[in-house]
Tab-separated table of C-alpha atoms in Angstrom:
chain	number	residue	atom	x	y	z
A	1	MET	CA	-0.138	0.022	0.026
A	2	THR	CA	1.646	3.486	-0.999
A	3	GLY	CA	2.982	5.237	2.132
A	4	PHE	CA	2.070	2.667	4.472
A	5	ARG	CA	4.988	2.494	7.185
A	6	SER	CA	5.381	-0.369	9.495
A	7	PRO	CA	5.266	0.306	13.479
A	8	SER	CA	9.146	-0.525	13.521
A	9	SER	CA	9.472	2.071	11.004
A	10	GLY	CA	7.796	4.555	12.739
A	11	LEU	CA	9.607	3.438	16.343
A	12	ARG	CA	13.129	4.035	14.341
A	13	ALA	CA	11.869	7.625	13.150
A	14	LEU	CA	11.041	8.798	16.935
A	15	ARG	CA	14.718	7.605	17.795
A	16	PRO	CA	16.842	10.772	19.272
A	17	ALA	CA	19.722	10.623	17.185
A	18	ALA	CA	22.048	11.083	20.096
A	19	PHE	CA	20.928	7.212	20.355
A	20	GLY	CA	23.416	6.697	17.889
A	21	ALA	CA	23.391	3.188	15.863
A	22	ASP	CA	24.032	-0.418	16.228
A	23	PRO	CA	26.788	-2.280	14.552
A	24	SER	CA	25.883	-4.259	11.845
A	25	GLY	CA	27.638	-5.801	8.606
A	26	GLU	CA	31.301	-6.938	8.837
A	27	ARG	CA	31.127	-4.418	11.712
A	28	MET	CA	29.264	-6.884	13.735
A	29	ALA	CA	30.810	-9.902	12.118
A	30	ARG	CA	34.373	-8.515	13.509
A	31	ILE	CA	32.548	-8.155	16.959
A	32	ARG	CA	31.566	-11.820	16.982
A	33	ARG	CA	34.815	-12.871	16.301
A	34	SER	CA	36.366	-10.879	19.305
A	35	PRO	CA	37.629	-12.826	21.777
A	36	HIS	CA	36.444	-10.963	24.343
A	37	PHE	CA	32.335	-11.515	22.594
A	38	LYS	CA	30.666	-14.573	24.185
A	39	ASN	CA	27.086	-15.344	24.582
A	40	GLY	CA	25.663	-12.485	22.793
A	41	VAL	CA	27.577	-9.670	24.618
A	42	PHE	CA	31.142	-8.349	25.255
A	43	GLN	CA	32.679	-10.117	29.253
A	44	ASN	CA	34.374	-7.983	31.584
A	45	PRO	CA	37.633	-8.859	32.701
A	46	GLY	CA	37.623	-10.953	36.109
A	47	GLY	CA	34.128	-12.240	35.473
A	48	THR	CA	30.592	-11.322	36.022
A	49	THR	CA	29.971	-7.602	36.707
A	50	GLY	CA	26.852	-6.157	38.395
A	51	THR	CA	25.960	-3.412	35.823
A	52	ARG	CA	22.735	-2.160	37.582
A	53	PRO	CA	22.453	-0.883	41.444
A	54	SER	CA	22.296	-3.608	43.566
A	55	GLY	CA	20.767	-3.377	47.016
A	56	SER	CA	17.663	-2.389	47.885
A	57	ALA	CA	16.248	0.289	45.491
A	58	VAL	CA	14.532	1.934	48.823
A	59	GLU	CA	17.428	2.554	50.206
A	60	PHE	CA	19.185	3.825	47.435
A	61	ALA	CA	16.350	6.783	46.344
A	62	LYS	CA	16.102	7.440	50.007
A	63	LEU	CA	20.284	8.647	49.807
A	64	TYR	CA	19.634	10.045	46.179
A	65	PHE	CA	17.288	11.919	47.380
A	66	ASP	CA	17.743	13.203	50.824
A	67	LYS	CA	17.532	17.225	51.110
A	68	GLU	CA	20.708	17.367	53.370
A	69	GLU	CA	23.143	14.625	51.196
A	70	ARG	CA	21.590	16.474	48.128
A	71	ALA	CA	22.799	19.681	48.765
A	72	ARG	CA	26.379	18.338	49.708
A	73	ARG	CA	26.169	16.801	45.672
A	74	ALA	CA	26.888	20.115	44.337
A	75	PRO	CA	29.270	23.039	44.702
A	76	GLU	CA	28.114	26.157	47.397
A	77	GLY	CA	29.605	28.710	44.911
A	78	THR	CA	31.268	29.152	41.339
A	79	VAL	CA	33.712	26.488	40.427
A	80	PRO	CA	36.775	27.973	39.233
A	81	VAL	CA	37.646	27.765	35.751
A	82	HIS	CA	40.639	28.315	33.652
A	83	PRO	CA	40.395	30.447	30.745
A	84	THR	CA	42.191	28.521	28.220
A	85	THR	CA	43.066	30.221	25.279
A	86	LEU	CA	45.112	29.061	22.276
A	87	ALA	CA	47.846	31.228	23.462
A	88	ASP	CA	48.261	29.005	26.955
A	89	ILE	CA	48.656	25.808	24.333
A	90	ALA	CA	49.996	27.211	21.760
A	91	ARG	CA	53.714	26.889	22.776
A	92	PRO	CA	54.718	23.618	22.575
A	93	PRO	CA	55.216	21.931	25.958
A	94	ALA	CA	59.006	22.759	27.348
A	95	THR	CA	59.075	18.781	28.710
A	96	GLY	CA	57.667	17.316	25.525
A	97	LEU	CA	54.222	16.678	27.779
A	98	ARG	CA	51.608	18.514	28.659
A	99	LEU	CA	47.682	17.614	30.017
A	100	THR	CA	44.925	20.083	30.355
A	101	TRP	CA	41.840	18.809	32.153
A	102	MET	CA	38.461	20.449	30.071
A	103	GLY	CA	35.817	18.967	33.338
A	104	HIS	CA	34.838	15.124	33.845
A	105	SER	CA	37.167	12.815	31.678
A	106	SER	CA	37.707	14.895	29.279
A	107	VAL	CA	41.613	15.599	28.493
A	108	LEU	CA	44.080	17.339	25.884
A	109	ALA	CA	47.202	15.464	25.908
A	110	GLU	CA	50.130	17.293	24.064
A	111	ILE	CA	52.626	14.665	23.651
A	112	ASP	CA	56.079	13.984	21.979
A	113	GLY	CA	54.744	16.885	19.403
A	114	GLN	CA	51.140	15.107	18.722
A	115	ARG	CA	47.761	16.572	20.327
A	116	VAL	CA	45.235	13.558	21.719
A	117	LEU	CA	42.003	15.022	22.852
A	118	PHE	CA	40.606	12.388	25.548
A	119	ASP	CA	36.802	11.737	25.477
A	120	PRO	CA	35.890	15.062	25.043
A	121	VAL	CA	32.101	16.320	26.349
A	122	TRP	CA	31.583	20.064	25.309
A	123	GLY	CA	27.178	19.315	26.012
A	124	GLU	CA	25.474	20.962	28.066
A	125	ARG	CA	24.100	17.929	29.392
A	126	CYS	CA	25.141	14.401	29.379
A	127	SER	CA	22.266	12.914	28.066
A	128	PRO	CA	20.119	12.312	24.460
A	129	PHE	CA	18.177	15.139	25.395
A	130	SER	CA	18.509	19.068	25.719
A	131	PHE	CA	16.197	19.155	28.171
A	132	ALA	CA	17.044	16.928	30.889
A	133	GLY	CA	19.715	14.651	32.251
A	134	PRO	CA	22.920	15.777	34.726
A	135	LYS	CA	23.954	19.403	33.611
A	136	ARG	CA	27.084	20.921	33.878
A	137	LEU	CA	28.184	22.772	37.117
A	138	HIS	CA	31.034	24.168	35.302
A	139	PRO	CA	31.430	25.563	31.844
A	140	VAL	CA	33.788	24.389	29.259
A	141	PRO	CA	37.260	26.028	29.580
A	142	LEU	CA	36.975	27.030	25.908
A	143	PRO	CA	34.703	26.415	22.843
A	144	LEU	CA	36.081	23.454	21.333
A	145	ALA	CA	36.268	25.645	17.841
A	146	ALA	CA	39.076	28.080	19.960
A	147	LEU	CA	41.055	24.455	21.215
A	148	GLY	CA	43.117	24.207	17.954
A	149	PRO	CA	43.905	21.349	15.649
A	150	VAL	CA	43.824	17.705	17.365
A	151	ASP	CA	45.391	14.912	16.004
A	152	VAL	CA	43.665	12.265	16.796
A	153	VAL	CA	40.413	11.560	18.838
A	154	VAL	CA	39.871	8.725	21.665
A	155	ILE	CA	36.687	7.680	23.289
A	156	SER	CA	36.725	5.313	25.701
A	157	HIS	CA	33.126	3.457	25.581
A	158	ASP	CA	29.921	5.180	24.770
A	159	HIS	CA	27.762	6.475	27.566
A	160	TYR	CA	26.593	9.874	27.255
A	161	ASP	CA	29.510	11.336	29.343
A	162	HIS	CA	32.172	10.324	27.202
A	163	LEU	CA	30.886	10.107	23.929
A	164	ASP	CA	28.539	13.619	23.193
A	165	LEU	CA	26.501	13.950	19.936
A	166	PRO	CA	27.202	18.043	19.227
A	167	THR	CA	31.071	17.383	20.023
A	168	ILE	CA	31.431	14.851	17.957
A	169	LYS	CA	29.504	16.146	15.241
A	170	ALA	CA	31.774	19.176	15.322
A	171	LEU	CA	34.450	17.308	15.404
A	172	ALA	CA	33.579	15.502	12.015
A	173	GLY	CA	33.772	18.488	10.486
A	174	THR	CA	37.662	18.876	11.049
A	175	ASP	CA	40.280	16.336	9.641
A	176	THR	CA	41.079	14.275	12.971
A	177	LEU	CA	41.033	10.826	13.266
A	178	PHE	CA	39.067	9.421	15.962
A	179	ALA	CA	40.495	5.945	18.020
A	180	VAL	CA	37.220	4.263	19.408
A	181	PRO	CA	36.663	0.629	21.242
A	182	LEU	CA	35.098	-2.547	18.885
A	183	GLY	CA	31.491	-1.155	17.597
A	184	VAL	CA	31.285	2.180	18.824
A	185	GLY	CA	32.454	3.335	15.217
A	186	ALA	CA	28.904	2.502	14.088
A	187	HIS	CA	27.890	5.385	16.491
A	188	LEU	CA	30.024	8.089	15.035
A	189	GLU	CA	29.867	6.922	11.424
A	190	HIS	CA	25.877	7.503	11.854
A	191	TRP	CA	26.698	11.053	12.760
A	192	GLY	CA	28.774	11.998	9.757
A	193	VAL	CA	32.472	10.459	10.958
A	194	SER	CA	33.696	8.819	7.342
A	195	ALA	CA	34.966	5.374	8.106
A	196	ASP	CA	38.226	6.129	6.834
A	197	ARG	CA	38.988	8.170	9.943
A	198	LEU	CA	38.426	5.368	12.179
A	199	ARG	CA	40.665	3.268	14.356
A	200	GLU	CA	38.174	1.011	15.689
A	201	LEU	CA	39.969	-1.694	18.005
A	202	ASP	CA	39.559	-4.710	20.275
A	203	TRP	CA	41.733	-5.014	23.540
A	204	HIS	CA	45.238	-5.332	22.819
A	205	GLU	CA	45.110	-3.932	19.562
A	206	ALA	CA	47.152	-1.018	18.699
A	207	THR	CA	47.187	2.022	15.697
A	208	LYS	CA	49.625	4.565	15.067
A	209	VAL	CA	49.131	8.120	14.372
A	210	GLY	CA	52.026	9.881	13.642
A	211	GLY	CA	54.889	9.133	15.534
A	212	LEU	CA	52.541	7.841	18.353
A	213	THR	CA	51.441	4.075	19.108
A	214	LEU	CA	47.525	3.804	20.951
A	215	THR	CA	46.267	0.698	22.386
A	216	ALA	CA	43.168	-0.264	23.221
A	217	THR	CA	43.405	-2.073	27.059
A	218	PRO	CA	40.612	-3.553	29.210
A	219	ALA	CA	38.658	-1.927	31.795
A	220	ARG	CA	35.647	-3.097	33.595
A	221	HIS	CA	32.617	-1.686	32.792
A	222	PHE	CA	29.730	-1.313	30.572
A	223	CYS	CA	27.670	0.204	27.590
A	224	GLY	CA	24.998	1.529	25.992
A	225	ARG	CA	22.839	4.400	24.748
A	226	GLY	CA	19.720	3.672	23.943
A	227	LEU	CA	16.238	2.051	25.733
A	228	ARG	CA	17.870	-1.623	24.790
A	229	ASN	CA	21.358	-2.067	25.649
A	230	THR	CA	22.941	-4.896	23.844
A	231	GLN	CA	26.543	-5.029	25.081
A	232	HIS	CA	27.757	-4.918	21.523
A	233	THR	CA	30.255	-1.954	22.114
A	234	LEU	CA	33.583	-2.265	23.555
A	235	TRP	CA	34.822	-0.207	26.836
A	236	ALA	CA	38.250	-0.009	26.700
A	237	SER	CA	41.438	2.363	28.518
A	238	TRP	CA	43.947	3.999	26.587
A	239	VAL	CA	47.587	3.578	26.670
A	240	VAL	CA	49.427	6.381	24.296
A	241	ALA	CA	53.219	5.959	23.807
A	242	GLY	CA	55.543	8.139	22.177
A	243	ASP	CA	59.146	8.374	21.243
A	244	GLU	CA	59.803	10.030	24.724
A	245	HIS	CA	56.557	9.930	27.075
A	246	ARG	CA	53.974	7.252	28.043
A	247	ILE	CA	50.448	8.107	29.357
A	248	TYR	CA	47.073	6.111	30.316
A	249	HIS	CA	43.611	6.951	30.325
A	250	SER	CA	41.436	4.856	32.632
A	251	GLY	CA	38.299	5.955	31.023
A	252	ASP	CA	35.328	4.362	33.554
A	253	THR	CA	36.321	0.898	34.894
A	254	GLY	CA	36.017	-0.693	38.419
A	255	TYR	CA	39.384	-1.999	39.969
A	256	PHE	CA	40.676	-5.360	38.529
A	257	GLU	CA	43.847	-7.418	38.462
A	258	GLY	CA	44.525	-6.349	34.909
A	259	PHE	CA	45.793	-3.140	35.852
A	260	ARG	CA	49.035	-4.821	36.853
A	261	ASP	CA	49.661	-6.617	33.331
A	262	ILE	CA	48.754	-3.381	31.610
A	263	GLY	CA	51.338	-1.706	33.167
A	264	ALA	CA	53.968	-4.686	32.773
A	265	GLU	CA	53.424	-4.250	29.114
A	266	HIS	CA	53.102	-0.912	28.614
A	267	GLY	CA	54.380	0.965	31.677
A	268	PRO	CA	55.883	2.412	33.535
A	269	PHE	CA	53.492	6.021	32.395
A	270	ASP	CA	54.747	9.763	32.908
A	271	ALA	CA	51.535	10.383	34.011
A	272	THR	CA	47.932	8.329	34.259
A	273	MET	CA	44.506	9.454	34.242
A	274	ILE	CA	42.323	7.716	36.900
A	275	GLN	CA	38.472	7.879	36.842
A	276	ILE	CA	37.930	8.187	40.973
A	277	GLY	CA	34.558	9.928	40.831
A	278	ALA	CA	30.506	8.854	40.572
A	279	TYR	CA	31.393	5.637	42.688
A	280	SER	CA	29.100	4.029	45.184
A	281	GLU	CA	28.460	0.861	47.114
A	282	PHE	CA	25.764	0.056	44.950
A	283	TRP	CA	27.415	0.006	42.091
A	284	PRO	CA	31.074	-1.531	43.274
A	285	ASP	CA	31.981	-3.511	40.118
A	286	ILE	CA	32.158	-0.343	37.458
A	287	HIS	CA	33.335	2.746	39.118
A	288	MET	CA	36.226	2.982	41.634
A	289	THR	CA	36.658	5.021	44.999
A	290	PRO	CA	39.722	7.428	44.977
A	291	GLU	CA	41.450	4.620	47.232
A	292	GLU	CA	40.627	1.824	44.185
A	293	GLY	CA	42.128	4.700	41.900
A	294	MET	CA	45.774	5.098	43.785
A	295	ARG	CA	46.056	1.267	43.827
A	296	ALA	CA	45.261	1.328	39.809
A	297	HIS	CA	47.789	3.843	39.588
A	298	LEU	CA	50.213	1.983	41.787
A	299	ASP	CA	49.446	-0.938	40.064
A	300	LEU	CA	50.014	0.690	36.559
A	301	GLN	CA	53.543	1.912	38.192
A	302	GLY	CA	54.952	-1.388	39.027
A	303	GLY	CA	53.617	-1.010	42.318
A	304	GLN	CA	55.727	1.781	43.395
A	305	PRO	CA	55.025	5.398	43.754
A	306	HIS	CA	55.695	7.170	40.189
A	307	GLY	CA	54.953	9.818	37.719
A	308	VAL	CA	52.054	11.950	38.106
A	309	MET	CA	48.392	10.445	38.692
A	310	MET	CA	45.453	12.996	37.849
A	311	PRO	CA	41.865	12.403	38.741
A	312	ILE	CA	39.456	12.596	36.444
A	313	HIS	CA	35.399	11.609	35.733
A	314	TRP	CA	34.480	14.341	38.619
A	315	GLY	CA	33.891	17.940	39.397
A	316	THR	CA	31.779	18.114	36.180
A	317	PHE	CA	28.747	16.460	36.493
A	318	ASN	CA	26.536	15.204	39.588
A	319	LEU	CA	26.284	11.275	39.050
A	320	ALA	CA	26.369	9.461	41.946
A	321	ALA	CA	25.603	10.092	46.034
A	322	HIS	CA	28.605	10.933	47.331
A	323	ALA	CA	29.617	14.839	47.913
A	324	TRP	CA	30.888	16.703	45.491
A	325	SER	CA	33.932	17.600	46.764
A	326	GLU	CA	34.494	14.133	48.070
A	327	PRO	CA	36.557	12.483	45.299
A	328	GLY	CA	39.424	15.418	45.400
A	329	GLU	CA	39.774	15.317	49.168
A	330	TRP	CA	39.799	11.363	48.788
A	331	THR	CA	42.647	11.308	45.943
A	332	LEU	CA	44.684	13.684	47.737
A	333	ALA	CA	44.734	11.639	51.166
A	334	ALA	CA	45.321	8.728	49.227
A	335	ALA	CA	48.481	10.444	47.301
A	336	GLY	CA	49.658	11.565	50.238
A	337	ALA	CA	49.267	7.765	52.293
A	338	VAL	CA	51.657	6.099	49.900
A	339	GLY	CA	53.997	9.303	48.569
A	340	GLN	CA	52.318	9.609	45.663
A	341	SER	CA	52.773	12.929	43.242
A	342	ALA	CA	48.990	13.807	42.123
A	343	ALA	CA	47.930	16.591	40.246
A	344	VAL	CA	45.000	18.390	40.924
A	345	PRO	CA	44.030	21.306	38.120
A	346	VAL	CA	41.441	23.579	38.019
A	347	PRO	CA	39.617	22.874	34.547
A	348	GLY	CA	41.254	24.343	31.843
A	349	GLN	CA	44.786	24.533	33.576
A	350	PRO	CA	47.330	23.394	31.630
A	351	PHE	CA	50.442	21.356	33.592
A	352	GLU	CA	53.271	19.683	32.637
A	353	PRO	CA	53.832	16.389	34.828
A	354	ALA	CA	57.552	16.837	34.858
A	355	GLY	CA	57.310	20.503	36.178
A	356	ASP	CA	55.203	22.403	38.623
A	357	LEU	CA	52.263	20.347	39.443
A	358	PRO	CA	49.025	21.932	40.307
A	359	THR	CA	48.070	20.798	44.153
A	360	ARG	CA	45.824	22.899	45.529
A	361	PRO	CA	42.253	21.749	46.922
A	362	TRP	CA	40.264	24.601	45.011
A	363	TRP	CA	37.436	23.049	45.700
A	364	ARG	CA	37.712	24.155	49.567
A	365	ASP	CA	36.665	27.489	48.100
A	366	VAL	CA	33.397	26.440	47.039
A	367	SER	CA	32.262	23.369	49.206
A	368	GLN	CA	31.447	22.286	52.708
A	369	PRO	CA	34.322	20.977	54.720
A	370	LEU	CA	34.312	17.289	54.832
A	371	ASN	CA	35.853	15.978	58.108
A	372	ARG	CA	36.076	12.338	58.022
A	373	GLU	CA	38.953	9.405	57.847
A	374	TRP	CA	39.777	8.304	54.024
A	375	PRO	CA	40.432	4.889	53.399
A	376	VAL	CA	43.931	4.566	51.889
A	377	PRO	CA	45.657	2.035	50.123
A	378	GLU	CA	48.821	0.483	51.204
A	379	ILE	CA	52.309	0.095	49.561
A	380	THR	CA	52.906	-3.381	50.042
A	381	SER	CA	56.197	-5.923	49.435
A	382	GLU	CA	53.266	-8.328	47.093
A	383	ILE	CA	54.421	-5.782	44.227
A	384	THR	CA	57.418	-4.830	43.241
A	385	THR	CA	58.996	-2.927	40.053
A	386	GLU	CA	61.441	-4.340	37.376
A	387	ALA	CA	64.072	-2.283	39.153
A	388	THR	CA	63.577	-2.892	42.301
A	389	ARG	CA	63.637	-7.077	41.110
A	390	ASP	CA	66.616	-6.336	39.462
A	391	ASP	CA	68.152	-5.372	42.766
A	392	LEU	CA	67.105	-8.065	44.733
A	393	ASP	CA	68.499	-10.388	42.015
A	394	LEU	CA	71.970	-8.754	42.289
A	395	VAL	CA	71.919	-8.914	46.316
A	396	GLY	CA	71.358	-12.873	45.704
A	397	GLU	CA	74.196	-13.254	43.019
A	398	GLY	CA	76.616	-11.212	45.734
C-alpha cells in the first residue's frame, strides 16, 4: 500500500539521534570474532560484573533524594575555571608532555609533538535530550573551535558523559582521526564521521597516529545509549606511547587485577588519568573510589609511586550520591598516604607532569568541609618494580 509505514519504522523515526546506531554488517561480524565477545555480549575481565545498582532500590532512593545529602552533591559557589586560550597551549610543552583537564573525563594531552583529545564532552548535559539529564556544574574552559587542531580523538566507551553527540558532530567537520573501541564506530559513522577516519580497536590492538602508538586496553565497565542495551560496543582504557613519553587514560572502570598486566606490558607511565568519581556501594564493580584509583595507579607503575596521577570523572556532572568535593579530598589523602604525586588542576589549567604540579585543593573554596577519615591504599611487598626485582637479584648473586 502506498505510504504505508510499519510500526517499527515509525519507532525508528522517533529514535533520538543521540542514541546512535547499533553495529551491523562486517562491524558486527568482527565483534562476533572478538575473543572478548561471548554468549552474545562483551565480557568483562575478572568475571561477572553488576551493571545495575545492587541492594535495595528504596535505600538507594532514600540516599539519593535526601535533602541534606543532595545539597552536598553540588558546589556551594561558582566552580573556578581557568580561561584556557589558544595562547596557553600554542607553544609546545617545554618537557614534551602537557595535560589540560577540561572537566569530567575530557583531557587534551600534548605528547611528543602530537595532540590527543580524550573523551571530549562539550555539551551542556550528558543525556540524549537537551532538556533533561545531568547538567554541567561549570562551563567548558574554552569553545571547542578555539582548541586548535587535534591529531586524534580517543573515546573510551559510548556512555553519554564520554561520547557526546554535539561534540562529535563538531569534530566531524575537522580532519581529526578517531580511535574508538570495537563497535563504537557505528555511532560515529551515523553522526557523519567517515569510515576512513576511524581506528576501531579490540582490547590489546594498537594503531599508529603520527609518532604515537595508541593501544586499547581492558577495563571493567559496560556500554549502552538507547533504551535497549545490547552490549554490542566495547569499553576500553587507553595507552598512548610516543618516542619519549607514555600516558594512560582509564576511561570508566571498576578496580581489577588487570591494571598490573597493563603496567607490566606498557608502563611505567609519565602520567595516568584515573577515574575516581561517581562511585557508589550500589555499583562497586564498574567505578572506582579514589582509594581504588590510587591502587590502580600504583599497579600500573609496577607497585611503587611513579609519575603523576591526575583524577578524572569528577567535579563536572552530578552522577552519584557522594559529596561533590569528596573525590578530590579522598584522592589527596590517598596520594599522601603512599607518597604519590597527584595533580588536581582546576578545569582548563594546563600543566606539565615533569614541571610544577597544581596541588592546591581549590574545591574547598566552594564546598562544605568534609571531616572524616579516608580509606587509603598501602604499598605492600607483594608488588615490586622490575628495578627492585633486579636489585634483589643482584643482592642474591652477591
